[in-house]
Coordinates of C-alpha atoms in Angstrom, one line a residue:
Chain A
M1 CA -112.6 104.4 261.1
P2 CA -115.3 107.1 260.5
A3 CA -118.8 106.1 261.6
E4 CA -120.3 107.3 258.4
P5 CA -118.5 105.9 255.4
A6 CA -117.3 108.7 253.2
V7 CA -118.2 108.1 249.6
P8 CA -115.7 109.6 247.1
T9 CA -117.9 111.8 244.9
A10 CA -115.9 111.1 241.8
S11 CA -117.3 107.6 241.5
L12 CA -120.9 108.6 242.4
T13 CA -123.1 107.7 239.5
P14 CA -126.9 108.1 239.6
R15 CA -127.5 104.4 240.2
K16 CA -124.7 104.2 242.8
D17 CA -126.3 107.2 244.5
A18 CA -129.8 105.6 244.4
A19 CA -128.4 102.3 245.8
L20 CA -126.6 104.1 248.7
R21 CA -129.7 106.2 249.5
A22 CA -131.8 103.0 249.5
F23 CA -129.4 101.5 252.1
A24 CA -129.2 104.7 254.2
G25 CA -132.0 103.7 256.6
V26 CA -131.2 100.0 256.6
E27 CA -129.9 98.6 259.9
A28 CA -126.5 96.8 259.7
V29 CA -127.6 93.6 261.4
P30 CA -127.9 90.1 259.8
G31 CA -131.3 89.6 258.3
S32 CA -132.3 93.3 258.1
S33 CA -135.1 94.3 255.9
K34 CA -134.5 96.3 252.7
P35 CA -136.8 98.9 251.1
D36 CA -137.2 97.0 247.8
P37 CA -135.8 93.4 248.0
I38 CA -135.6 91.5 244.7
L39 CA -134.5 88.3 246.5
V40 CA -135.7 87.1 249.9
A41 CA -134.5 83.9 251.5
D42 CA -135.9 82.3 254.6
G43 CA -134.5 79.4 256.6
V44 CA -132.5 78.0 253.7
T45 CA -130.7 75.0 255.0
R46 CA -128.4 72.4 253.3
R47 CA -126.8 69.6 255.2
F48 CA -124.1 67.2 253.8
G49 CA -124.5 64.3 256.3
G50 CA -123.7 65.7 259.7
L51 CA -122.3 68.9 258.3
T52 CA -124.6 71.9 258.0
A53 CA -123.1 73.7 255.0
V54 CA -125.7 76.4 254.8
D55 CA -128.1 77.6 257.4
V56 CA -129.3 81.1 256.4
G57 CA -132.1 82.5 258.7
H58 CA -133.3 85.5 256.7
V59 CA -131.7 87.5 254.0
E60 CA -132.9 90.2 251.6
I61 CA -131.1 91.5 248.6
Q62 CA -131.9 95.1 247.6
R63 CA -132.9 95.6 244.0
G64 CA -130.6 97.7 241.8
S65 CA -127.6 97.3 244.2
I66 CA -124.3 95.5 244.1
T67 CA -124.2 93.2 247.1
A68 CA -121.0 91.3 248.0
L69 CA -121.1 87.9 249.7
I70 CA -117.9 87.3 251.5
G71 CA -116.6 84.8 254.0
P72 CA -113.7 82.5 254.7
N73 CA -113.2 79.3 252.7
G74 CA -115.9 76.7 253.5
A75 CA -118.3 79.3 254.7
G76 CA -121.0 78.0 252.4
K77 CA -121.1 80.9 249.9
S78 CA -120.9 78.8 246.8
T79 CA -123.4 76.3 248.2
F80 CA -125.8 79.1 249.0
F81 CA -125.4 80.3 245.4
N82 CA -126.1 76.8 244.1
L83 CA -129.2 76.6 246.2
L84 CA -130.6 79.9 245.2
T85 CA -130.0 79.2 241.4
G86 CA -131.5 75.7 241.5
F87 CA -128.1 73.9 241.0
D88 CA -128.6 72.2 244.4
T89 CA -131.6 71.4 246.5
P90 CA -131.9 72.6 250.1
D91 CA -133.1 70.4 252.9
D92 CA -135.4 73.1 254.1
G93 CA -136.3 76.7 253.4
T94 CA -138.1 79.1 251.0
W95 CA -136.9 81.8 248.8
T96 CA -138.6 84.2 246.4
F97 CA -137.4 86.1 243.4
N98 CA -139.5 89.1 242.5
G99 CA -142.1 87.8 244.9
Q100 CA -142.3 84.3 243.2
S101 CA -141.2 81.3 245.1
L102 CA -138.1 79.5 243.5
A103 CA -138.2 76.5 245.8
G104 CA -138.1 73.3 243.6
V105 CA -137.7 75.3 240.4
P106 CA -135.0 73.7 238.2
S107 CA -132.0 75.7 237.3
H108 CA -132.9 76.4 233.7
K109 CA -136.2 77.9 234.7
V110 CA -134.5 80.0 237.4
A111 CA -132.4 81.5 234.6
R112 CA -135.4 82.1 232.4
R113 CA -137.1 84.0 235.2
G114 CA -134.2 86.5 235.1
M115 CA -131.7 85.2 237.7
V116 CA -128.5 84.2 235.8
R117 CA -125.3 83.0 237.4
T118 CA -121.7 82.5 236.5
F119 CA -119.3 80.0 237.9
Q120 CA -116.2 80.1 240.1
L121 CA -114.4 77.8 237.6
T122 CA -115.2 79.5 234.4
K123 CA -117.4 77.5 232.1
A124 CA -116.4 78.7 228.7
L125 CA -117.7 76.2 226.1
S126 CA -114.2 75.5 224.7
R127 CA -114.9 74.0 221.3
L128 CA -117.6 76.5 220.4
T129 CA -116.5 79.9 219.0
V130 CA -116.9 83.0 221.1
M131 CA -119.9 84.0 219.0
Q132 CA -121.6 80.6 219.4
N133 CA -121.1 80.9 223.1
M134 CA -122.9 84.3 223.0
L135 CA -125.7 83.1 220.8
L136 CA -126.4 80.2 223.2
G137 CA -127.4 82.8 225.8
A138 CA -130.3 84.2 223.8
T139 CA -133.7 83.1 225.1
G140 CA -136.8 82.1 223.3
Q141 CA -135.0 80.9 220.2
R142 CA -137.3 79.4 217.6
G143 CA -134.4 77.5 216.1
E144 CA -133.8 75.6 219.3
N145 CA -136.9 73.5 218.6
F146 CA -136.1 70.3 216.8
W147 CA -138.6 70.5 214.0
R148 CA -138.1 74.2 213.2
A149 CA -134.3 73.7 213.4
I150 CA -134.5 71.8 210.1
L151 CA -136.1 74.8 208.4
P152 CA -133.6 77.7 208.5
M153 CA -136.2 80.2 207.2
T154 CA -138.1 79.9 210.5
W155 CA -135.2 81.1 212.6
R156 CA -132.7 82.9 210.4
K157 CA -134.1 86.4 211.1
Q158 CA -134.1 85.9 214.8
E159 CA -130.6 84.5 214.6
Q160 CA -129.5 87.7 212.8
E161 CA -131.1 89.9 215.5
N162 CA -129.4 87.8 218.2
T163 CA -126.0 88.1 216.4
A164 CA -126.3 91.8 216.2
R165 CA -127.0 92.0 220.0
A166 CA -124.1 89.6 220.7
E167 CA -121.8 91.8 218.6
E168 CA -122.7 94.9 220.6
L169 CA -122.0 93.1 223.9
L170 CA -118.7 91.6 222.6
A171 CA -117.7 95.1 221.6
R172 CA -118.5 96.4 225.0
F173 CA -116.5 93.7 226.6
K174 CA -113.7 94.2 224.1
L175 CA -114.0 90.7 222.8
D176 CA -115.1 91.6 219.3
K177 CA -111.7 90.7 217.8
K178 CA -112.1 87.2 219.3
R179 CA -115.5 86.7 217.7
D180 CA -114.6 83.6 215.6
D181 CA -112.0 82.0 217.9
F182 CA -112.7 79.0 219.9
A183 CA -113.5 80.0 223.5
G184 CA -110.9 77.5 224.7
T185 CA -108.1 79.5 223.2
M186 CA -108.8 82.5 225.5
S187 CA -107.0 83.5 228.7
G188 CA -108.7 83.1 232.1
G189 CA -109.7 86.7 232.3
Q190 CA -111.1 86.8 228.8
R191 CA -113.2 83.7 229.7
K192 CA -114.6 85.5 232.7
L193 CA -115.5 88.4 230.4
L194 CA -117.1 86.1 228.0
E195 CA -119.1 84.3 230.7
M196 CA -120.4 87.6 231.9
A197 CA -121.3 88.8 228.4
R198 CA -123.0 85.5 227.7
A199 CA -125.0 85.8 230.9
L200 CA -126.2 89.2 229.7
M201 CA -127.5 87.6 226.5
V202 CA -130.1 86.0 228.6
G203 CA -131.4 89.5 229.5
P204 CA -131.3 88.9 233.3
E205 CA -132.7 91.1 236.1
M206 CA -130.2 89.8 238.6
V207 CA -126.7 88.5 237.9
M208 CA -125.0 86.2 240.4
L209 CA -121.2 86.2 240.0
D210 CA -119.3 83.4 241.7
E211 CA -115.8 84.8 242.3
P212 CA -115.6 86.9 239.1
M213 CA -112.0 87.9 239.9
A214 CA -110.5 84.4 240.7
G215 CA -107.6 83.6 238.4
V216 CA -107.8 86.9 236.5
N217 CA -104.6 88.7 235.4
P218 CA -104.4 92.0 237.4
A219 CA -104.3 94.0 234.2
L220 CA -107.8 92.8 233.5
T221 CA -109.1 93.3 237.0
Q222 CA -109.9 97.0 236.6
S223 CA -111.8 96.4 233.4
L224 CA -113.8 93.6 235.0
L225 CA -114.6 95.8 237.9
G226 CA -115.9 98.4 235.5
H227 CA -118.1 95.9 233.8
V228 CA -119.6 94.8 237.1
K229 CA -120.4 98.4 238.0
A230 CA -121.9 98.8 234.6
L231 CA -124.4 96.1 235.3
R232 CA -125.9 98.2 238.1
E233 CA -125.9 101.2 235.8
D234 CA -128.0 99.2 233.4
G235 CA -130.5 98.5 236.1
M236 CA -129.5 95.0 237.1
T237 CA -129.0 93.7 240.6
V238 CA -125.7 92.0 241.3
L239 CA -124.8 89.5 244.0
F240 CA -121.2 88.3 243.9
V241 CA -118.9 86.1 245.9
E242 CA -115.4 87.4 246.3
H243 CA -112.3 87.0 248.4
D244 CA -110.5 90.2 247.3
M245 CA -111.3 92.8 250.0
D246 CA -110.1 95.7 247.9
M247 CA -112.5 94.8 245.2
V248 CA -115.4 94.4 247.7
R249 CA -114.7 97.8 249.1
D250 CA -114.4 99.3 245.7
I251 CA -117.6 98.2 244.0
S252 CA -120.2 96.9 246.5
D253 CA -123.0 98.9 248.1
W254 CA -123.7 96.4 250.7
V255 CA -121.8 93.3 252.1
L256 CA -123.1 90.1 253.5
V257 CA -120.7 88.0 255.6
M258 CA -121.1 84.2 255.9
A259 CA -119.2 82.0 258.2
Q260 CA -119.9 78.3 258.9
G261 CA -123.0 78.4 256.9
R262 CA -124.7 81.4 258.6
V263 CA -124.9 85.1 257.7
I264 CA -123.0 86.6 260.6
A265 CA -123.0 90.2 259.6
E266 CA -124.2 92.6 257.0
G267 CA -123.7 96.3 256.3
P268 CA -121.9 98.9 254.2
P269 CA -118.4 97.8 253.2
D270 CA -116.4 100.1 255.4
A271 CA -118.4 99.2 258.5
I272 CA -118.0 95.5 257.7
M273 CA -114.3 95.7 257.4
A274 CA -114.1 97.1 261.0
D275 CA -116.6 94.6 262.4
E276 CA -115.2 92.5 265.2
A277 CA -117.3 89.4 264.3
V278 CA -116.1 89.6 260.7
I279 CA -112.4 89.9 261.7
D280 CA -112.8 87.0 264.0
A281 CA -114.4 84.8 261.4
Y282 CA -111.9 85.8 258.7
L283 CA -108.6 86.0 260.5
G284 CA -109.1 83.5 263.3
G285 CA -105.6 82.7 264.7
H286 CA -104.0 85.8 263.0
H287 CA -106.2 88.0 265.0
D288 CA -103.5 90.6 265.7
A289 CA -102.4 91.0 262.1
P290 CA -102.4 94.7 261.1
L291 CA -105.4 95.9 259.2
D292 CA -103.9 99.2 258.0
E293 CA -100.7 101.1 258.2
A294 CA -101.5 103.1 261.3
Q295 CA -102.3 99.9 263.2
E296 CA -99.1 98.3 261.9
Q297 CA -97.0 101.3 263.2
E298 CA -98.9 101.0 266.6
Q299 CA -98.1 97.3 266.9
L300 CA -94.5 97.9 265.9
A301 CA -94.1 100.6 268.5
A302 CA -95.7 98.4 271.2
A303 CA -93.4 95.6 270.3
E304 CA -90.3 97.8 270.5
A305 CA -91.4 99.2 273.8
E306 CA -91.7 95.7 275.1
L307 CA -88.2 94.9 273.9
R308 CA -86.8 98.0 275.6
E309 CA -88.6 97.0 278.8
Q310 CA -87.0 93.6 278.7
E311 CA -83.6 95.1 278.1
G312 CA -84.2 97.4 281.0
D313 CA -85.0 94.5 283.3
R314 CA -81.5 93.0 282.8
Chain B
M1 CA -100.8 38.4 193.0
D2 CA -103.8 39.8 191.3
W3 CA -103.7 43.5 192.3
S4 CA -106.6 44.5 190.2
L5 CA -108.8 41.9 192.0
I6 CA -107.5 43.1 195.4
L7 CA -108.4 46.7 194.6
T8 CA -111.8 45.8 193.0
N9 CA -112.7 43.9 196.2
A10 CA -111.6 46.8 198.3
L11 CA -113.7 49.2 196.3
T12 CA -116.7 46.8 196.5
A13 CA -116.3 46.8 200.3
M14 CA -116.3 50.5 200.3
V15 CA -119.8 50.8 198.9
G16 CA -120.9 47.3 200.2
L17 CA -123.6 46.3 202.7
D18 CA -121.3 46.4 205.7
T19 CA -120.2 49.9 204.9
V20 CA -123.9 50.9 204.5
I21 CA -124.9 49.3 207.8
F22 CA -122.0 50.7 209.8
A23 CA -122.2 54.2 208.3
L24 CA -125.8 54.5 209.4
A25 CA -125.1 53.1 212.8
A26 CA -122.1 55.5 213.2
I27 CA -124.1 58.5 211.9
G28 CA -126.5 57.9 214.8
L29 CA -123.7 57.3 217.3
N30 CA -122.0 60.5 216.1
V31 CA -125.1 62.5 217.1
H32 CA -124.8 60.9 220.6
F33 CA -121.1 60.9 221.2
G34 CA -119.7 63.3 218.7
Y35 CA -122.2 66.2 219.0
T36 CA -123.8 65.7 222.4
G37 CA -121.0 63.9 224.3
L38 CA -123.3 61.1 225.4
L39 CA -121.4 57.9 225.9
N40 CA -123.9 55.5 224.4
F41 CA -122.3 52.0 224.3
G42 CA -125.6 50.3 223.4
Q43 CA -126.0 51.4 219.7
A44 CA -126.3 47.7 218.7
A45 CA -129.6 47.6 220.7
F46 CA -131.2 50.2 218.4
L47 CA -130.2 48.0 215.4
A48 CA -131.6 44.9 217.0
V49 CA -134.9 46.5 218.0
A50 CA -135.4 47.8 214.5
G51 CA -134.3 44.6 212.8
Y52 CA -136.5 42.4 215.0
G53 CA -139.4 44.8 215.0
L54 CA -139.4 44.5 211.2
A55 CA -138.8 40.8 211.1
I56 CA -141.3 39.8 213.7
S57 CA -144.1 42.0 212.3
V58 CA -143.6 40.7 208.8
A59 CA -142.6 37.0 209.4
E60 CA -144.7 36.2 212.4
F61 CA -147.7 38.5 212.2
E62 CA -147.8 38.8 208.4
L63 CA -148.0 42.5 208.4
P64 CA -147.0 44.7 205.4
T65 CA -143.3 45.8 205.3
L66 CA -144.2 49.4 205.9
V67 CA -145.9 48.5 209.1
G68 CA -142.8 46.5 210.1
V69 CA -140.7 49.6 209.5
A70 CA -143.1 51.7 211.6
V71 CA -142.8 49.1 214.4
G72 CA -139.0 49.2 214.2
L73 CA -138.9 53.0 214.3
L74 CA -141.3 53.1 217.3
G75 CA -139.2 50.4 219.0
A76 CA -136.1 52.6 218.6
V77 CA -137.9 55.7 220.0
V78 CA -139.3 53.7 223.0
L79 CA -135.8 52.2 223.7
A80 CA -134.3 55.7 223.7
L81 CA -136.8 57.0 226.1
L82 CA -136.5 53.9 228.3
L83 CA -132.7 54.2 228.4
G84 CA -132.6 58.0 228.7
A85 CA -135.3 58.8 231.2
P86 CA -133.6 57.2 234.2
T87 CA -130.0 57.8 233.3
L88 CA -129.6 61.1 231.5
R89 CA -129.8 63.0 234.8
L90 CA -126.8 61.1 236.0
R91 CA -123.1 61.6 235.0
A92 CA -122.0 60.5 231.6
D93 CA -120.2 57.3 232.6
Y94 CA -123.5 55.9 234.1
L95 CA -125.1 56.1 230.7
A96 CA -122.2 54.1 229.3
I97 CA -122.7 51.3 231.8
V98 CA -126.5 51.3 231.5
T99 CA -126.5 51.3 227.7
I100 CA -124.0 48.5 227.3
A101 CA -126.0 46.4 229.8
A102 CA -129.3 47.3 228.0
A103 CA -127.9 46.3 224.7
E104 CA -126.9 42.9 226.0
I105 CA -130.4 42.5 227.6
V106 CA -132.0 43.2 224.3
R107 CA -129.8 40.7 222.5
L108 CA -130.3 38.0 225.1
L109 CA -134.0 38.5 225.0
F110 CA -134.1 38.0 221.3
R111 CA -131.9 34.9 221.8
S112 CA -133.9 33.4 224.7
V113 CA -135.5 30.0 224.3
S114 CA -138.8 31.2 225.9
L115 CA -139.3 33.8 223.3
S116 CA -138.1 31.7 220.4
E117 CA -141.7 31.2 219.2
Y118 CA -141.6 34.8 218.0
T119 CA -137.8 35.4 217.6
G120 CA -136.5 32.1 216.3
G121 CA -134.0 32.0 219.3
S122 CA -130.4 31.9 218.3
D123 CA -131.3 30.9 214.7
G124 CA -133.1 34.1 214.2
L125 CA -135.8 34.9 211.7
G126 CA -136.0 34.8 207.9
R127 CA -138.8 35.0 205.4
F128 CA -139.6 38.7 205.9
A129 CA -137.5 40.4 203.3
E130 CA -139.6 39.5 200.2
G131 CA -141.8 42.5 200.6
F132 CA -138.8 44.7 200.4
Y133 CA -137.4 43.0 197.3
S134 CA -140.8 42.8 195.6
I135 CA -140.9 46.6 195.2
N136 CA -137.4 46.5 193.5
P137 CA -137.9 48.4 190.2
L138 CA -134.8 46.7 188.7
G139 CA -135.1 43.7 186.4
P140 CA -132.9 40.7 186.9
G141 CA -129.3 41.1 185.7
E142 CA -126.0 42.6 186.6
Y143 CA -125.6 46.3 187.3
G144 CA -122.2 47.8 187.2
L145 CA -120.5 51.0 188.4
G146 CA -117.0 51.1 186.9
P147 CA -115.3 47.9 187.8
L148 CA -118.0 47.0 190.4
E149 CA -120.7 44.6 189.6
F150 CA -123.8 43.7 191.7
D151 CA -126.9 41.7 191.0
E152 CA -130.4 43.3 191.0
R153 CA -131.0 42.4 194.7
Q154 CA -127.7 43.8 195.9
T155 CA -128.1 46.9 193.7
W156 CA -131.5 47.5 195.2
V157 CA -130.3 47.1 198.8
L158 CA -127.3 49.4 198.3
S159 CA -129.3 52.0 196.5
V160 CA -131.8 52.2 199.3
G161 CA -128.9 52.1 201.8
W162 CA -126.9 55.0 200.2
T163 CA -130.1 57.0 199.8
L164 CA -130.7 56.6 203.5
I165 CA -127.1 57.6 204.3
G166 CA -127.5 60.7 202.1
L167 CA -130.7 61.8 203.8
S168 CA -129.3 61.1 207.2
C169 CA -126.2 63.2 206.5
L170 CA -128.4 66.0 205.2
L171 CA -130.6 65.9 208.3
V172 CA -127.5 65.9 210.6
F173 CA -126.0 68.8 208.6
L174 CA -129.2 70.9 208.8
L175 CA -129.7 70.2 212.5
M176 CA -126.1 70.8 213.6
R177 CA -125.8 74.2 212.0
S178 CA -129.1 75.3 213.6
P179 CA -129.5 76.7 217.1
W180 CA -130.8 73.3 218.2
G181 CA -127.4 71.7 217.2
R182 CA -125.6 74.5 219.0
V183 CA -127.3 73.5 222.2
L184 CA -126.2 69.9 221.8
K185 CA -122.6 70.9 221.2
A186 CA -122.7 73.2 224.2
I187 CA -124.0 70.3 226.3
R188 CA -121.0 68.2 225.2
E189 CA -118.7 71.0 226.5
D190 CA -120.4 71.8 229.8
E191 CA -124.0 71.0 230.7
D192 CA -124.1 73.2 233.8
A193 CA -123.2 76.2 231.7
V194 CA -126.0 75.4 229.4
R195 CA -128.4 75.0 232.3
S196 CA -127.4 78.4 233.7
L197 CA -128.4 79.9 230.4
G198 CA -132.0 78.7 230.6
K199 CA -131.9 75.6 228.5
N200 CA -133.6 72.3 229.5
V201 CA -130.5 70.1 229.2
F202 CA -132.4 66.9 230.0
S203 CA -134.9 67.4 227.2
Y204 CA -132.1 68.1 224.7
K205 CA -130.2 65.0 225.7
L206 CA -133.3 62.9 225.3
Q207 CA -134.0 64.4 221.9
S208 CA -130.4 63.6 220.9
L209 CA -130.7 60.0 222.2
V210 CA -133.9 59.5 220.2
L211 CA -132.5 61.1 217.0
G212 CA -129.3 59.0 217.1
G213 CA -131.3 55.9 218.0
V214 CA -133.7 56.4 215.0
L215 CA -130.7 56.9 212.7
G216 CA -129.1 53.8 214.1
C217 CA -132.3 51.8 213.6
L218 CA -132.0 52.5 209.9
A219 CA -128.9 50.4 210.1
G220 CA -131.0 47.7 211.7
F221 CA -133.4 47.7 208.7
M222 CA -130.5 47.5 206.3
T223 CA -129.0 44.6 208.2
A224 CA -132.3 42.7 208.1
W225 CA -133.0 43.4 204.4
G226 CA -129.4 43.0 203.2
R227 CA -128.9 39.6 204.9
A228 CA -132.6 38.6 204.6
V229 CA -132.3 37.2 208.1
V230 CA -131.9 38.6 211.6
Q231 CA -129.9 36.8 214.2
P232 CA -129.2 38.0 217.7
D233 CA -125.5 37.7 217.3
N234 CA -125.6 40.2 214.4
F235 CA -126.2 42.8 217.2
S236 CA -123.5 42.0 219.7
T237 CA -121.4 44.6 221.5
D238 CA -118.8 44.3 218.7
T239 CA -121.3 46.2 216.4
T240 CA -121.2 49.1 218.9
F241 CA -117.4 49.0 219.2
Y242 CA -117.0 48.9 215.4
A243 CA -119.3 51.9 215.1
Y244 CA -117.2 53.8 217.7
T245 CA -114.0 53.0 215.8
I246 CA -115.6 54.3 212.7
V247 CA -116.8 57.5 214.3
I248 CA -113.3 58.2 215.7
L249 CA -111.6 57.1 212.5
G250 CA -113.6 59.6 210.4
G251 CA -113.5 62.3 213.0
A252 CA -116.2 62.9 215.7
A253 CA -118.7 65.7 215.2
R254 CA -118.2 65.8 211.4
V255 CA -121.1 65.2 209.1
F256 CA -119.3 62.9 206.7
G257 CA -116.9 61.5 209.2
P258 CA -118.9 58.3 209.9
V259 CA -119.5 57.6 206.2
V260 CA -115.8 58.0 205.2
G261 CA -114.8 56.2 208.4
A262 CA -117.0 53.2 207.5
A263 CA -115.8 53.0 203.9
I264 CA -112.2 53.1 205.0
F265 CA -112.7 50.6 207.8
W266 CA -114.3 48.0 205.6
A267 CA -111.9 48.7 202.7
L268 CA -108.9 48.1 205.1
L269 CA -110.4 44.8 206.3
S270 CA -110.9 43.7 202.7
L271 CA -107.4 44.8 201.6
T272 CA -105.6 43.0 204.5
D273 CA -107.7 39.9 204.0
N274 CA -107.2 39.8 200.2
I275 CA -103.5 40.6 200.3
L276 CA -102.8 38.0 202.9
T277 CA -104.9 35.4 201.2
Q278 CA -103.2 36.0 197.8
A279 CA -99.7 36.2 199.3
K280 CA -100.4 32.9 201.0
S281 CA -101.6 31.1 197.9
A282 CA -98.7 32.5 195.9
G283 CA -96.4 31.0 198.4
Y284 CA -94.9 34.2 199.7
I285 CA -95.8 33.3 203.3
S286 CA -94.8 29.9 204.7
D287 CA -97.0 27.9 207.1
S288 CA -94.5 28.4 209.9
I289 CA -95.4 32.1 209.9
L290 CA -99.0 32.1 209.1
T291 CA -101.5 29.4 208.2
T292 CA -104.6 30.0 206.0
F293 CA -106.9 29.6 209.0
Q294 CA -105.1 32.5 210.9
I295 CA -105.6 35.1 208.2
G296 CA -109.0 36.1 209.5
Q297 CA -107.6 37.0 212.9
V298 CA -104.4 38.5 211.7
R299 CA -106.1 40.9 209.4
I300 CA -108.1 42.3 212.4
M301 CA -104.8 42.7 214.2
L302 CA -103.2 44.5 211.3
V303 CA -106.2 46.9 211.0
G304 CA -106.0 47.4 214.8
L305 CA -102.4 48.3 214.5
G306 CA -103.2 50.8 211.7
L307 CA -105.9 52.4 213.8
M308 CA -103.5 52.7 216.7
A309 CA -101.0 54.4 214.4
L310 CA -103.8 56.8 213.3
M311 CA -104.7 57.6 216.9
I312 CA -101.0 58.4 217.6
F313 CA -100.3 60.5 214.5
R314 CA -103.7 61.9 213.8
P315 CA -105.8 61.7 217.0
Q316 CA -108.5 64.0 215.6
G317 CA -109.5 61.4 213.0
L318 CA -109.4 62.0 209.2
F319 CA -111.8 65.0 209.2
G320 CA -111.1 66.3 212.6
D321 CA -109.5 69.6 213.5
R322 CA -106.3 69.2 215.6
R323 CA -106.9 72.7 217.1
E324 CA -110.1 71.5 218.6
L325 CA -108.5 68.5 220.1
A326 CA -105.8 70.6 221.8
L327 CA -108.6 72.4 223.6
D328 CA -109.6 69.3 225.5
A329 CA -106.6 69.7 227.8
R330 CA -108.2 72.7 229.4

């Protein structure tokens, strides 16, 4: 493993470059401070009875970057997501978004402040059409007030503007042909795309993706990856939970690792993949499983040598 | 057998008082259950509060009818807020339990001996409907519509009732094609998704509960005026279950579903009753199979069988879309 991660120049876009430069001077230790954090969490704790599901000391998320949150099953990643977005209430701790405290702020207000999440189990609104799903994401709709709803002339123009914006997004996510289909008729991958597009209708500054690749047909994976990268190019900050290491390596600028509720490591993706603490947390009993081909050959050679030795003993 | 009488009776039932009352109750329930996915099993309570609000104001406190109507409407709004505030943050099934209990509490309160000074106890209240009939513009006589004939009081009640149904349907139609209605339908599908998009789900559910309750309370007024008496047992849980049957029969989340559902429901009850009665008196059915006293129960059984067949062969209801139903099995 090289000490300095080599970045393939082909995929280096201005935003990617900016994000990598921002991380250049950041220490790869849990809780390290970032030059321009959009989200800062301090001492966020969540207990379920005797079990401490989340116990995060200090975490900062750099603005304009793609940060991955990885960790074994039950590490508390999704719970941490729920706490940050107001879908669950922590027992203790503070966290700020753009310098404003989010502690005790209900989930819908978190979204209005610009932090929008998606879900691990996709929540497409099945018996609404794709377009209705999209329009729901638009904020500040006059027609969502009961009294104005009765009078279409008060909201029709805004609805047309929102529809135009939704159509642009649907075209970008290649869902424009599905416009009038029920969302429930779409495949798992298309639902993930719809959920992401719908989140963008809110006009977020930060997008929180909970396992965006789970249950997605491999053919769609590349396109989804492209869309996540495009979020950063549009100036958004992305924090995502993922299990697929190849994806993490491919798109993230920075990686946070959680295990047993704590952040045990953070750093650039390549350094994280080689980190002892991470391998321990992830692989546990299968500690000696090969990580790459060279290591596999090495282990194979060692095993063969051992066998020859045993034969020689006879 | 007099088939023309049987059909005339069925047609009369289709536009009659029961259809009006249950169409209005079901329109309100459709807002709760069909559009928002709220399992309100206490719709009867909204009818009761409205009926008694009107009756007590007019009969006991001698207030004008319009004030009685205002009291009834206010009662429905307060009941919706009382029911919703503590329960709408919980899961859907809690609302079902709380609402069915609340409806029984309301009915038993109106039935209780200690309040009978105001409510008339189990006998209920009368002598409050004259204000309503005194503004009837129709002179005495029979008014007909094709083969149907009603006296001036019935015609007045039914005209007001069907006007209210028309206005309620228009209101539901306008609301449900607006962004406001879109939020309600989205809440029915998945409220966490709606929350994540910045909508105050609790507020919308409460608005839905109030709207459906107020529409249901119109059914309470029609019960009170149509029967010229309010009795606690008019507002038992059966009322809610009939309203649910009607919503599902017509097709949930359809503007005219509850109206058509109510008309067909009462027409079916009338048809089975009249056919059995006439077949009995013509001697087609012997006493060993069915006695005259059993007809009342058997007709409900037959209608129940018919509804079961409908649910098996057309689970989406008359107006529903089967494609939508298939999406439930996500």
